[in-house]
Short mmCIF file of C-alpha atoms in Angstrom, two decimals:
data_model
loop_
_atom_site.label_atom_id
_atom_site.label_comp_id
_atom_site.label_asym_id
_atom_site.label_seq_id
_atom_site.Cartn_x
_atom_site.Cartn_y
_atom_site.Cartn_z
CA MET A 377 62.83 -16.66 -101.72
CA LYS A 378 59.99 -14.40 -102.75
CA LYS A 379 57.39 -13.06 -100.41
CA SER A 380 54.51 -14.91 -102.04
CA SER A 381 56.06 -18.29 -101.33
CA THR A 382 56.84 -17.53 -97.70
CA ALA A 383 53.67 -15.79 -96.63
CA LEU A 384 52.16 -18.89 -95.04
CA TRP A 385 55.37 -19.75 -93.25
CA ALA A 386 55.57 -16.16 -91.97
CA ALA A 387 52.09 -16.73 -90.62
CA ALA A 388 53.37 -19.86 -88.91
CA ILE A 389 55.98 -17.73 -87.18
CA THR A 390 53.60 -15.07 -85.90
CA LEU A 391 50.31 -16.97 -85.38
CA PRO A 392 51.15 -19.58 -82.71
CA ALA A 393 50.04 -17.45 -79.80
CA LEU A 394 46.71 -16.73 -81.48
CA LEU A 395 46.17 -20.42 -82.10
CA GLY A 396 47.07 -21.59 -78.64
CA PHE A 397 50.53 -22.87 -79.58
CA ALA A 398 52.60 -20.15 -77.93
CA PRO A 399 56.03 -21.25 -76.65
CA ILE A 400 56.99 -20.98 -73.02
CA SER A 401 57.44 -17.32 -72.22
CA ALA A 402 60.91 -15.87 -71.74
CA SER A 403 60.06 -14.92 -68.19
CA ALA A 404 59.51 -18.57 -67.36
CA GLN A 405 63.01 -19.50 -68.46
CA THR A 406 66.48 -18.62 -67.27
CA ALA A 407 68.09 -15.88 -69.31
CA GLU A 408 66.57 -16.88 -72.62
CA PRO A 409 68.32 -15.07 -75.47
CA THR A 410 66.22 -12.53 -77.34
CA LEU A 411 66.04 -10.96 -80.78
CA SER A 412 64.06 -8.04 -82.11
CA LYS A 413 60.79 -8.95 -83.82
CA GLU A 414 62.33 -8.23 -87.24
CA ASP A 415 65.50 -10.24 -86.58
CA LYS A 416 63.51 -13.17 -85.17
CA GLU A 417 61.23 -13.33 -88.22
CA ALA A 418 64.21 -13.09 -90.58
CA SER A 419 66.00 -15.86 -88.67
CA ALA A 420 62.89 -18.03 -88.66
CA LYS A 421 62.68 -17.67 -92.44
CA ILE A 422 66.35 -18.67 -92.81
CA TYR A 423 65.83 -21.62 -90.48
CA PHE A 424 62.90 -22.85 -92.56
CA GLU A 425 64.77 -22.47 -95.85
CA ARG A 426 68.14 -23.82 -94.76
CA CYS A 427 67.87 -25.85 -91.55
CA ALA A 428 64.43 -27.36 -90.88
CA GLY A 429 64.88 -30.19 -93.37
CA CYS A 430 67.64 -31.81 -91.32
CA HIS A 431 66.88 -30.56 -87.81
CA GLY A 432 63.05 -30.47 -87.85
CA VAL A 433 60.55 -27.65 -87.51
CA LEU A 434 60.46 -28.23 -83.75
CA ARG A 435 64.28 -28.65 -83.77
CA LYS A 436 64.14 -32.13 -82.25
CA GLY A 437 66.73 -33.40 -84.73
CA ALA A 438 66.83 -36.19 -87.33
CA THR A 439 69.56 -36.25 -89.96
CA GLY A 440 70.90 -33.19 -88.14
CA LYS A 441 71.39 -32.82 -84.40
CA ASN A 442 68.78 -31.76 -81.84
CA LEU A 443 68.72 -27.95 -81.71
CA GLU A 444 66.35 -27.41 -78.81
CA PRO A 445 67.51 -24.76 -76.30
CA GLU A 446 68.64 -27.35 -73.75
CA ALA A 447 71.23 -28.53 -76.26
CA THR A 448 72.16 -25.30 -78.01
CA ARG A 449 72.63 -23.15 -74.91
CA LYS A 450 75.27 -25.58 -73.66
CA LEU A 451 77.32 -24.82 -76.76
CA GLY A 452 77.03 -21.08 -76.34
CA GLN A 453 76.88 -18.20 -78.77
CA PRO A 454 80.52 -18.10 -80.04
CA ARG A 455 80.71 -21.83 -80.74
CA LEU A 456 77.33 -21.87 -82.46
CA GLU A 457 78.41 -19.02 -84.71
CA LYS A 458 81.57 -20.93 -85.61
CA ILE A 459 79.67 -24.14 -86.42
CA LEU A 460 77.15 -22.25 -88.55
CA GLY A 461 79.88 -20.43 -90.40
CA LEU A 462 82.33 -23.26 -91.03
CA GLY A 463 80.07 -26.32 -91.19
CA THR A 464 81.12 -29.81 -90.19
CA GLU A 465 82.48 -32.89 -91.96
CA GLY A 466 79.38 -34.77 -90.81
CA GLY A 467 77.40 -33.26 -93.66
CA MET A 468 76.45 -29.77 -92.48
CA PRO A 469 77.55 -27.18 -95.05
CA ASN A 470 79.28 -23.94 -94.20
CA PHE A 471 77.04 -20.88 -94.28
CA ASP A 472 79.72 -18.17 -94.19
CA ASP A 473 79.44 -17.83 -97.98
CA ILE A 474 75.63 -17.66 -97.85
CA LEU A 475 74.77 -15.66 -94.72
CA SER A 476 76.16 -12.34 -93.52
CA LYS A 477 77.97 -12.05 -90.18
CA ASP A 478 74.87 -10.46 -88.65
CA GLU A 479 72.67 -13.26 -89.98
CA LEU A 480 75.03 -15.89 -88.57
CA LYS A 481 75.02 -14.12 -85.22
CA ASN A 482 71.22 -13.87 -85.18
CA MET A 483 70.84 -17.52 -86.22
CA ALA A 484 73.09 -18.62 -83.36
CA THR A 485 70.83 -16.68 -81.01
CA TYR A 486 67.61 -17.88 -82.63
CA ILE A 487 68.37 -21.57 -82.15
CA GLN A 488 68.90 -20.93 -78.43
CA MET A 489 65.35 -19.56 -78.18
CA THR A 490 62.29 -21.70 -77.56
CA PRO A 491 60.88 -22.93 -80.90
CA ASP A 492 57.50 -21.78 -82.11
CA THR A 493 55.01 -24.45 -83.15
CA PRO A 494 53.44 -23.71 -86.56
CA PRO A 495 49.71 -24.05 -87.11
CA GLU A 496 48.06 -27.13 -88.57
CA TRP A 497 47.07 -27.49 -92.23
CA GLY A 498 43.91 -29.52 -92.73
CA MET A 499 41.31 -30.20 -95.39
CA LYS A 500 39.78 -26.72 -95.14
CA GLU A 501 43.13 -25.07 -95.82
CA MET A 502 44.03 -27.52 -98.59
CA LYS A 503 40.76 -27.03 -100.43
CA ALA A 504 41.12 -23.26 -100.17
CA SER A 505 44.59 -23.51 -101.74
CA TRP A 506 43.56 -25.93 -104.51
CA LYS A 507 43.29 -24.43 -107.99
CA LEU A 508 42.30 -26.33 -111.12
CA GLY A 509 43.74 -24.20 -113.90
CA VAL A 510 42.80 -26.44 -116.82
CA ALA A 511 40.22 -29.19 -116.40
CA PRO A 512 41.17 -32.63 -117.80
CA ASP A 513 38.57 -32.40 -120.61
CA LYS A 514 40.01 -29.03 -121.69
CA ARG A 515 43.59 -30.31 -122.02
CA PRO A 516 45.21 -31.39 -125.31
CA THR A 517 44.27 -34.82 -126.61
CA ARG A 518 47.71 -35.25 -128.22
CA GLN A 519 51.21 -33.80 -127.86
CA MET A 520 51.12 -30.24 -129.24
CA ASN A 521 54.88 -29.73 -129.48
CA ALA A 522 57.73 -31.43 -131.34
CA VAL A 523 60.04 -31.89 -128.34
CA ASN A 524 61.37 -35.35 -127.48
CA LEU A 525 59.63 -35.58 -124.11
CA ASN A 526 61.60 -38.66 -123.05
CA ASN A 527 64.75 -36.54 -122.92
CA VAL A 528 63.35 -33.49 -121.16
CA PHE A 529 64.92 -32.60 -117.79
CA SER A 530 62.95 -30.95 -114.99
CA VAL A 531 65.57 -28.88 -113.18
CA THR A 532 65.04 -27.37 -109.74
CA LEU A 533 66.01 -23.69 -109.52
CA ARG A 534 66.23 -23.71 -105.76
CA ASP A 535 66.27 -20.09 -104.68
CA SER A 536 63.99 -18.63 -107.35
CA GLY A 537 61.09 -21.00 -106.68
CA GLU A 538 61.01 -22.35 -110.23
CA VAL A 539 61.76 -25.37 -112.39
CA ALA A 540 63.45 -25.13 -115.77
CA LEU A 541 62.39 -27.64 -118.40
CA ILE A 542 65.47 -28.29 -120.54
CA ASP A 543 65.41 -30.07 -123.89
CA GLY A 544 68.06 -32.76 -123.48
CA ASP A 545 68.50 -33.10 -127.25
CA THR A 546 69.21 -29.42 -127.98
CA LYS A 547 70.52 -28.46 -124.51
CA LYS A 548 68.22 -25.42 -124.62
CA ILE A 549 65.92 -24.16 -121.86
CA TRP A 550 62.43 -24.92 -123.16
CA THR A 551 60.56 -22.96 -120.51
CA ILE A 552 60.77 -21.89 -116.86
CA ILE A 553 57.76 -22.41 -114.61
CA LYS A 554 56.97 -20.77 -111.28
CA THR A 555 56.56 -23.36 -108.53
CA GLY A 556 56.95 -23.66 -104.78
CA TYR A 557 60.20 -22.73 -103.05
CA ALA A 558 63.19 -25.09 -103.49
CA VAL A 559 61.42 -27.89 -105.34
CA HIS A 560 62.62 -31.09 -103.69
CA ILE A 561 61.64 -33.57 -106.38
CA SER A 562 59.95 -33.84 -109.75
CA ARG A 563 57.96 -37.02 -110.27
CA MET A 564 56.46 -38.24 -113.53
CA SER A 565 52.99 -39.60 -114.08
CA ALA A 566 52.76 -43.25 -115.07
CA SER A 567 52.03 -42.06 -118.61
CA GLY A 568 55.03 -39.72 -118.72
CA ARG A 569 52.75 -36.82 -119.69
CA TYR A 570 52.61 -34.94 -116.39
CA ILE A 571 55.34 -33.74 -114.05
CA TYR A 572 54.39 -33.34 -110.38
CA VAL A 573 56.77 -30.96 -108.58
CA ILE A 574 56.66 -30.24 -104.86
CA GLY A 575 58.43 -27.39 -103.07
CA ARG A 576 59.74 -27.30 -99.56
CA ASP A 577 56.93 -24.86 -98.80
CA GLY A 578 54.37 -27.60 -99.54
CA LYS A 579 53.21 -26.21 -102.90
CA LEU A 580 52.48 -28.99 -105.39
CA ASP A 581 52.20 -28.19 -109.10
CA MET A 582 51.07 -30.47 -111.92
CA ILE A 583 52.68 -29.60 -115.29
CA ASP A 584 51.29 -30.81 -118.62
CA LEU A 585 54.07 -31.62 -121.11
CA TRP A 586 51.62 -32.10 -124.01
CA MET A 587 50.90 -28.37 -124.24
CA GLU A 588 52.66 -26.34 -126.92
CA THR A 589 54.48 -24.70 -124.03
CA PRO A 590 54.15 -26.73 -120.82
CA ALA A 591 52.23 -25.06 -118.02
CA VAL A 592 50.71 -25.78 -114.61
CA VAL A 593 47.23 -27.25 -114.94
CA ALA A 594 46.54 -27.82 -111.23
CA THR A 595 48.09 -26.72 -107.96
CA ILE A 596 47.58 -27.21 -104.23
CA LYS A 597 49.41 -26.43 -101.03
CA THR A 598 49.67 -29.73 -99.18
CA GLY A 599 51.29 -28.32 -96.03
CA LEU A 600 53.76 -25.73 -94.77
CA ASP A 601 56.82 -27.91 -95.40
CA ALA A 602 56.99 -30.93 -97.73
CA ARG A 603 59.33 -33.19 -99.70
CA SER A 604 57.58 -36.08 -101.48
CA VAL A 605 54.99 -36.85 -104.14
CA ASP A 606 54.03 -39.72 -106.44
CA THR A 607 51.04 -41.16 -108.29
CA SER A 608 49.32 -44.53 -108.37
CA LYS A 609 51.06 -46.75 -110.94
CA PHE A 610 49.68 -50.28 -110.55
CA LYS A 611 47.90 -51.62 -113.62
CA GLY A 612 44.33 -50.32 -113.72
CA TYR A 613 45.09 -47.44 -111.35
CA GLU A 614 47.60 -45.51 -113.48
CA ASP A 615 47.55 -41.87 -112.26
CA LYS A 616 44.09 -42.26 -110.72
CA TYR A 617 45.49 -40.91 -107.46
CA ALA A 618 48.36 -38.71 -106.35
CA ILE A 619 49.91 -38.67 -102.89
CA ALA A 620 52.05 -36.02 -101.20
CA GLY A 621 53.80 -36.23 -97.84
CA SER A 622 54.45 -33.31 -95.53
CA TYR A 623 57.14 -32.44 -93.05
CA TRP A 624 54.73 -30.04 -91.38
CA PRO A 625 52.11 -30.92 -90.43
CA PRO A 626 53.32 -34.53 -90.24
CA GLN A 627 50.84 -36.22 -92.55
CA TYR A 628 50.16 -37.33 -96.09
CA VAL A 629 47.30 -36.40 -98.40
CA ILE A 630 45.72 -38.49 -101.16
CA MET A 631 44.42 -36.50 -104.13
CA ASP A 632 42.72 -37.03 -107.46
CA GLY A 633 45.63 -37.75 -109.79
CA GLN A 634 44.20 -35.71 -112.68
CA THR A 635 43.09 -32.61 -110.76
CA LEU A 636 44.92 -32.66 -107.37
CA GLU A 637 41.60 -32.29 -105.54
CA PRO A 638 42.33 -33.42 -101.95
CA LEU A 639 40.42 -36.55 -100.94
CA LYS A 640 41.90 -37.82 -97.67
CA ILE A 641 44.49 -36.71 -95.09
CA VAL A 642 46.28 -39.21 -92.85
CA SER A 643 48.35 -38.11 -89.85
CA THR A 644 51.70 -39.78 -89.16
CA ARG A 645 52.01 -38.66 -85.53
CA GLY A 646 52.53 -41.48 -83.10
CA LEU A 647 55.01 -43.77 -81.40
CA THR A 648 58.49 -44.45 -82.68
CA VAL A 649 60.09 -47.89 -83.06
CA ASP A 650 61.50 -47.24 -79.56
CA GLY A 651 58.01 -46.81 -78.10
CA ALA A 652 58.22 -43.06 -77.48
CA TYR A 653 55.68 -40.53 -78.72
CA HIS A 654 56.95 -38.05 -81.28
CA PRO A 655 55.00 -34.91 -82.25
CA GLU A 656 56.73 -34.42 -85.62
CA PRO A 657 57.11 -37.68 -87.58
CA ARG A 658 57.70 -36.29 -91.08
CA VAL A 659 56.96 -38.10 -94.33
CA ALA A 660 60.40 -38.53 -95.84
CA SER A 661 59.93 -40.40 -99.12
CA ILE A 662 57.17 -41.99 -101.16
CA VAL A 663 57.44 -44.48 -104.03
CA SER A 664 54.72 -46.22 -105.99
CA SER A 665 54.78 -49.99 -106.32
CA LEU A 666 54.33 -51.66 -109.71
CA ILE A 667 53.53 -55.08 -108.25
CA LYS A 668 50.70 -54.03 -105.91
CA PRO A 669 48.24 -51.12 -105.68
CA GLU A 670 50.32 -49.60 -102.89
CA TRP A 671 52.54 -46.68 -102.03
CA VAL A 672 55.60 -47.11 -99.83
CA VAL A 673 55.54 -44.21 -97.36
CA THR A 674 58.50 -43.77 -95.02
CA VAL A 675 58.07 -41.83 -91.79
CA LYS A 676 61.32 -40.23 -90.72
CA GLU A 677 61.20 -39.80 -86.94
CA THR A 678 59.25 -42.95 -86.07
CA GLY A 679 61.32 -45.32 -88.19
CA LEU A 680 58.09 -46.81 -89.52
CA VAL A 681 57.34 -47.68 -93.15
CA LYS A 682 53.71 -47.62 -94.29
CA LEU A 683 52.49 -49.72 -97.21
CA VAL A 684 49.36 -47.78 -98.18
CA ASP A 685 46.74 -49.74 -100.16
CA TYR A 686 44.83 -47.27 -102.36
CA THR A 687 42.18 -49.63 -103.73
CA ASP A 688 39.65 -48.16 -101.29
CA VAL A 689 40.60 -44.65 -100.22
CA LYS A 690 37.59 -44.19 -97.98
CA ASN A 691 38.45 -47.37 -96.04
CA LEU A 692 42.19 -47.02 -96.26
CA LYS A 693 44.42 -49.93 -95.26
CA GLU A 694 48.01 -49.53 -94.06
CA THR A 695 50.62 -52.19 -93.37
CA THR A 696 53.09 -50.83 -90.81
CA ILE A 697 56.67 -52.11 -90.89
CA GLU A 698 59.17 -51.36 -88.15
CA SER A 699 62.66 -50.42 -89.32
CA ALA A 700 65.01 -47.78 -87.83
CA LYS A 701 65.32 -44.03 -87.30
CA PHE A 702 65.56 -41.63 -89.01
CA LEU A 703 64.24 -42.71 -92.40
CA HIS A 704 65.14 -40.45 -95.27
CA ASP A 705 65.59 -41.23 -98.98
CA GLY A 706 65.95 -44.38 -101.02
CA GLY A 707 65.04 -46.29 -104.16
CA TRP A 708 64.16 -49.64 -105.67
CA ASP A 709 66.56 -52.49 -106.21
CA ALA A 710 66.88 -53.69 -109.81
CA SER A 711 63.96 -56.12 -109.46
CA LYS A 712 61.61 -53.34 -108.20
CA ARG A 713 60.49 -55.68 -105.41
CA TYR A 714 62.67 -54.33 -102.60
CA PHE A 715 62.70 -50.71 -101.47
CA MET A 716 66.07 -49.66 -100.04
CA VAL A 717 65.79 -46.69 -97.69
CA ALA A 718 68.41 -44.95 -95.57
CA ALA A 719 67.86 -44.71 -91.83
CA ASN A 720 70.68 -42.24 -91.73
CA ALA A 721 70.76 -41.33 -88.05
CA SER A 722 70.95 -45.05 -87.20
CA ASP A 723 73.66 -45.73 -89.83
CA LYS A 724 71.51 -48.37 -91.47
CA VAL A 725 69.72 -49.15 -94.71
CA ALA A 726 66.30 -50.74 -94.33
CA VAL A 727 65.25 -53.28 -96.97
CA ILE A 728 61.48 -53.41 -97.45
CA ASP A 729 60.05 -56.47 -99.21
CA THR A 730 56.98 -55.00 -100.90
CA LYS A 731 55.82 -58.36 -102.25
CA ASP A 732 55.56 -60.02 -98.83
CA GLY A 733 54.90 -56.75 -96.99
CA LYS A 734 57.64 -57.04 -94.39
CA LEU A 735 61.13 -55.96 -93.42
CA ALA A 736 63.69 -58.10 -95.26
CA ALA A 737 66.78 -56.73 -93.50
CA LEU A 738 68.44 -53.87 -91.62
CA VAL A 739 71.93 -53.40 -93.03
CA ASP A 740 74.56 -51.64 -90.92
CA THR A 741 76.60 -49.04 -92.81
CA LYS A 742 79.10 -46.26 -92.22
CA PRO A 743 77.65 -43.00 -90.78
CA LYS A 744 74.70 -41.26 -92.40
CA PRO A 745 73.89 -43.06 -95.64
CA HIS A 746 72.30 -40.67 -98.16
CA PRO A 747 71.61 -42.41 -101.49
CA GLY A 748 69.10 -40.21 -103.25
CA ARG A 749 67.51 -43.06 -105.20
CA GLY A 750 70.73 -45.06 -105.05
CA ALA A 751 72.35 -46.90 -107.94
CA ASN A 752 71.84 -50.44 -109.25
CA PHE A 753 74.42 -52.45 -111.17
CA VAL A 754 75.86 -55.96 -111.44
CA HIS A 755 79.05 -56.41 -109.43
CA PRO A 756 81.64 -58.63 -111.13
CA LYS A 757 81.84 -60.82 -108.02
CA PHE A 758 78.72 -60.31 -105.90
CA GLY A 759 76.02 -60.00 -108.57
CA PRO A 760 73.29 -57.34 -108.39
CA VAL A 761 74.08 -54.60 -105.87
CA TRP A 762 72.57 -51.29 -104.81
CA ALA A 763 74.85 -48.39 -103.87
CA THR A 764 74.55 -45.52 -101.43
CA SER A 765 76.88 -42.65 -100.66
CA HIS A 766 77.12 -40.99 -97.23
CA LEU A 767 76.77 -37.62 -95.60
CA GLY A 768 78.97 -38.65 -92.69
CA SER A 769 81.62 -40.86 -94.27
CA ASP A 770 83.85 -40.81 -97.34
CA VAL A 771 82.69 -44.13 -98.79
CA VAL A 772 80.19 -45.50 -101.27
CA THR A 773 78.58 -48.62 -99.81
CA LEU A 774 77.54 -51.55 -102.00
CA ILE A 775 74.79 -53.86 -100.72
CA GLY A 776 73.94 -57.20 -102.35
CA THR A 777 70.31 -57.37 -103.54
CA ASP A 778 69.82 -60.85 -105.05
CA PRO A 779 68.60 -63.37 -102.44
CA GLU A 780 67.83 -65.95 -105.13
CA LYS A 781 71.07 -66.41 -107.11
CA HIS A 782 73.52 -64.66 -104.77
CA LYS A 783 72.14 -65.59 -101.36
CA ASP A 784 75.48 -65.25 -99.55
CA SER A 785 75.74 -61.60 -100.62
CA ALA A 786 72.11 -60.58 -100.16
CA TRP A 787 71.40 -57.77 -97.71
CA LYS A 788 75.07 -57.47 -96.74
CA VAL A 789 77.66 -54.78 -97.32
CA VAL A 790 79.83 -56.46 -99.92
CA ALA A 791 82.19 -53.54 -100.55
CA GLU A 792 83.01 -49.97 -99.54
CA LEU A 793 84.47 -47.77 -102.25
CA LYS A 794 86.57 -44.75 -101.31
CA ASN A 795 84.73 -41.53 -102.16
CA HIS A 796 86.72 -38.29 -102.43
CA GLY A 797 84.97 -36.90 -99.36
CA ALA A 798 82.03 -37.08 -96.98
CA GLY A 799 79.07 -34.76 -97.42
CA SER A 800 77.69 -36.73 -100.37
CA LEU A 801 74.05 -36.46 -101.37
CA PHE A 802 73.76 -38.62 -104.48
CA VAL A 803 75.24 -41.62 -106.24
CA LYS A 804 74.24 -42.56 -109.79
CA THR A 805 74.73 -45.02 -112.66
CA HIS A 806 72.69 -46.25 -115.62
CA PRO A 807 72.06 -49.73 -117.10
CA LYS A 808 73.99 -48.71 -120.24
CA SER A 809 76.91 -47.22 -118.29
CA SER A 810 80.07 -48.74 -116.86
CA ASN A 811 80.54 -45.76 -114.52
CA LEU A 812 79.37 -45.07 -110.96
CA TRP A 813 79.35 -41.38 -109.97
CA ALA A 814 79.30 -39.87 -106.46
CA ASP A 815 79.21 -36.22 -105.40
CA ALA A 816 80.14 -34.48 -102.11
CA PRO A 817 78.44 -31.06 -102.27
CA LEU A 818 78.05 -30.62 -98.50
CA HIS A 819 81.73 -31.13 -97.73
CA PRO A 820 83.06 -27.85 -96.20
CA ASP A 821 86.26 -28.00 -98.28
CA ARG A 822 85.87 -26.15 -101.58
CA ASP A 823 87.79 -28.59 -103.77
CA MET A 824 85.92 -31.58 -102.32
CA ALA A 825 82.49 -29.97 -102.82
CA GLU A 826 83.33 -28.93 -106.37
CA SER A 827 84.45 -32.43 -107.42
CA VAL A 828 83.00 -35.88 -108.05
CA SER A 829 84.33 -39.41 -107.88
CA VAL A 830 83.77 -41.79 -110.79
CA PHE A 831 84.36 -45.53 -110.45
CA ASP A 832 84.87 -48.15 -113.15
CA ILE A 833 82.22 -50.78 -112.44
CA ALA A 834 84.24 -53.44 -114.26
CA ASN A 835 87.29 -52.74 -112.09
CA LEU A 836 86.14 -51.59 -108.68
CA ASP A 837 89.52 -52.35 -107.08
CA LYS A 838 90.87 -49.42 -109.04
CA PRO A 839 90.71 -46.04 -107.19
CA ALA A 840 88.10 -43.58 -108.36
CA GLU A 841 88.98 -40.84 -110.80
CA ILE A 842 88.35 -37.49 -109.14
CA ILE A 843 87.07 -34.77 -111.47
CA ASN A 844 86.64 -31.11 -110.54
CA VAL A 845 83.41 -30.50 -112.44
CA ALA A 846 83.06 -26.90 -111.25
CA LYS A 847 86.24 -25.91 -113.08
CA MET A 848 84.83 -27.39 -116.28
CA ALA A 849 82.01 -24.84 -116.20
CA GLY A 850 84.35 -21.87 -116.54
CA LEU A 851 82.34 -19.73 -114.16
CA PRO A 852 83.93 -16.66 -112.53
CA GLU A 853 85.45 -17.29 -109.11
CA THR A 854 83.11 -16.47 -106.25
CA LYS A 855 83.21 -16.44 -102.49
CA ALA A 856 80.49 -19.08 -102.51
CA ILE A 857 81.55 -22.67 -103.07
CA GLN A 858 80.39 -23.87 -106.50
CA ARG A 859 78.93 -27.13 -105.20
CA VAL A 860 78.60 -29.95 -107.72
CA VAL A 861 75.43 -31.92 -107.07
CA HIS A 862 73.07 -34.59 -108.39
CA ALA A 863 74.20 -36.63 -111.36
CA GLU A 864 71.41 -37.48 -113.80
CA TYR A 865 71.61 -39.43 -117.03
CA ASN A 866 69.97 -38.55 -120.32
CA GLU A 867 67.50 -40.79 -122.12
CA LYS A 868 70.20 -42.77 -123.96
CA GLY A 869 72.40 -43.23 -120.90
CA ASP A 870 75.47 -41.78 -122.62
CA GLU A 871 75.55 -38.38 -120.91
CA VAL A 872 75.63 -37.49 -117.23
CA TRP A 873 74.45 -34.03 -116.12
CA PHE A 874 75.71 -32.22 -112.99
CA SER A 875 74.45 -29.00 -111.40
CA ILE A 876 76.83 -26.27 -110.28
CA TRP A 877 75.03 -24.96 -107.20
CA ALA A 878 76.60 -21.61 -106.29
CA GLY A 879 75.29 -18.73 -104.18
CA LYS A 880 71.83 -17.45 -105.07
CA THR A 881 73.28 -14.24 -106.54
CA ASP A 882 76.20 -15.99 -108.28
CA PRO A 883 76.31 -17.49 -111.79
CA SER A 884 75.45 -21.19 -111.88
CA ALA A 885 75.55 -23.79 -114.63
CA ILE A 886 74.84 -27.37 -115.69
CA VAL A 887 77.82 -29.38 -116.89
CA ILE A 888 77.19 -32.29 -119.26
CA ILE A 889 79.84 -35.01 -119.34
CA ASP A 890 80.28 -37.73 -121.95
CA ASP A 891 79.82 -40.87 -119.87
CA LYS A 892 82.23 -42.96 -121.95
CA THR A 893 85.15 -40.51 -122.17
CA ARG A 894 84.44 -38.71 -118.85
CA LYS A 895 85.16 -35.45 -120.67
CA MET A 896 83.01 -32.34 -120.72
CA LYS A 897 80.57 -32.29 -123.62
CA ASN A 898 78.45 -29.18 -122.98
CA VAL A 899 77.88 -26.43 -120.46
CA ILE A 900 74.48 -24.80 -120.07
CA LYS A 901 74.82 -21.24 -118.78
CA ASP A 902 72.01 -18.77 -118.45
CA PRO A 903 71.27 -15.96 -115.95
CA LYS A 904 67.90 -17.63 -115.39
CA LEU A 905 69.58 -20.78 -114.03
CA ILE A 906 69.46 -19.66 -110.40
CA THR A 907 70.97 -22.25 -108.03
CA PRO A 908 70.11 -25.37 -110.05
CA THR A 909 70.12 -28.52 -107.91
CA GLY A 910 68.05 -31.63 -108.72
CA LYS A 911 67.56 -32.67 -112.35
CA PHE A 912 65.00 -35.30 -113.34
CA ASN A 913 65.03 -36.85 -116.79
CA VAL A 914 61.49 -37.76 -117.84
CA LEU A 915 62.19 -41.30 -119.07
CA ASN A 916 64.52 -42.28 -116.22
CA THR A 917 62.20 -40.86 -113.57
CA GLN A 918 59.08 -42.36 -115.14
CA HIS A 919 60.58 -45.86 -115.11
CA ASP A 920 62.77 -45.62 -111.97
CA ILE A 921 66.01 -46.10 -113.90
CA TYR A 922 68.98 -45.57 -111.64
#
């Protein structure tokens, strides 16, 4: 991660005392571990980049365990170093191929120290960070390139703070654009013209695909840590507004959809579904409804889902739905009425009925569901189902989603398919495919993390075929595990693309598999492909095809 993209987080590490947020002093505690100023700042940077997403900025836990000193000091330095180095089968990756022995040792010490509280990030800071590079009336009035935009992939280059736009027809890198650190998602405008990409450092960039060479036309820093973005997509409001949710500070911001000018900030701090106050309820995922002028905003730590009506931003209306902790990622069912979201620390999937504005069901699952957007297909016996894989279990869970024609199956686990391992992040299919793919990139075993399972939808009683995708890439052997992550289909639905996510100094690649034959079709290799992870096809992302 480059200095420019971490400067504000570095400030968050060193400014708390100046802002009145200083942690309890070491003298007030019993034998608090210490690090030098340099080692503490380096460890804080690693924690932000690698750990805060699961464990929280304040280390109170969510998908990952609570890492406050009361918990970590009980484990002790040697055991913490071992856990950090080797990982766990519950979904925590091993870091012994990413961090040095000294870094592992310092990290084990750091998480036994009292957490700092970062500063806030309000309207003043957002407006100061907002830059309108090209005004809407100065942008092209038609597409200025000959690229098939429907088959362009926006590919996260995690550790370089960039996205690569790859032409899915030619398999060539069209351009690489500087963005925030470790872009979490790329979201398309309702029109399919703009890509909105948000980094874990809160930097949001708006990319215009109509330019001869796509470029950022507007940018803003929405917080110090963020994950989610979308635009307004209901008829009459297409791309009028954009919304981004932050992990820190816990809030969401509504912006002008064409310029990213910030208009309104809404805090998500408050009480959980259990009735306890939480200081860090992070915005986990946001999707835009097509049947109402609303966004579905999930708040991780509280277990609350907000249906945000954007017809009147100044007099904003929210419908609050209680579900379960800790909400994470999810996607639409095939009808686009129900939003299926993982409450992965509660081992549940919450079903949100966006038409009636209420909770339709809480479905119990195996440990730590983690679907990405999930996968929709028609089961031969149970009708329409939605699938999720799991961080904490080696299954792919199928949930019935048709309460009209398959009432007996609706909102129930109708099947559990055997995945090749736990530590899965994504499951994927396509309406034109007869395959269901599942990865396991966070499994600590090399062979598991480098492979995928593929199921025959027409014959789900048949065991999955396990394919070592990393070996297909033909990359040199490295100490780092070559993790295979995030299946994404092309425009036609006949190719599935996987990232080979190796160490940040190791060669990486994208492997393209023929969906029908399950054989490798292409490999994209380039020194500029630095730790590719998420890939977002324009057409599939624009229309929520998964």
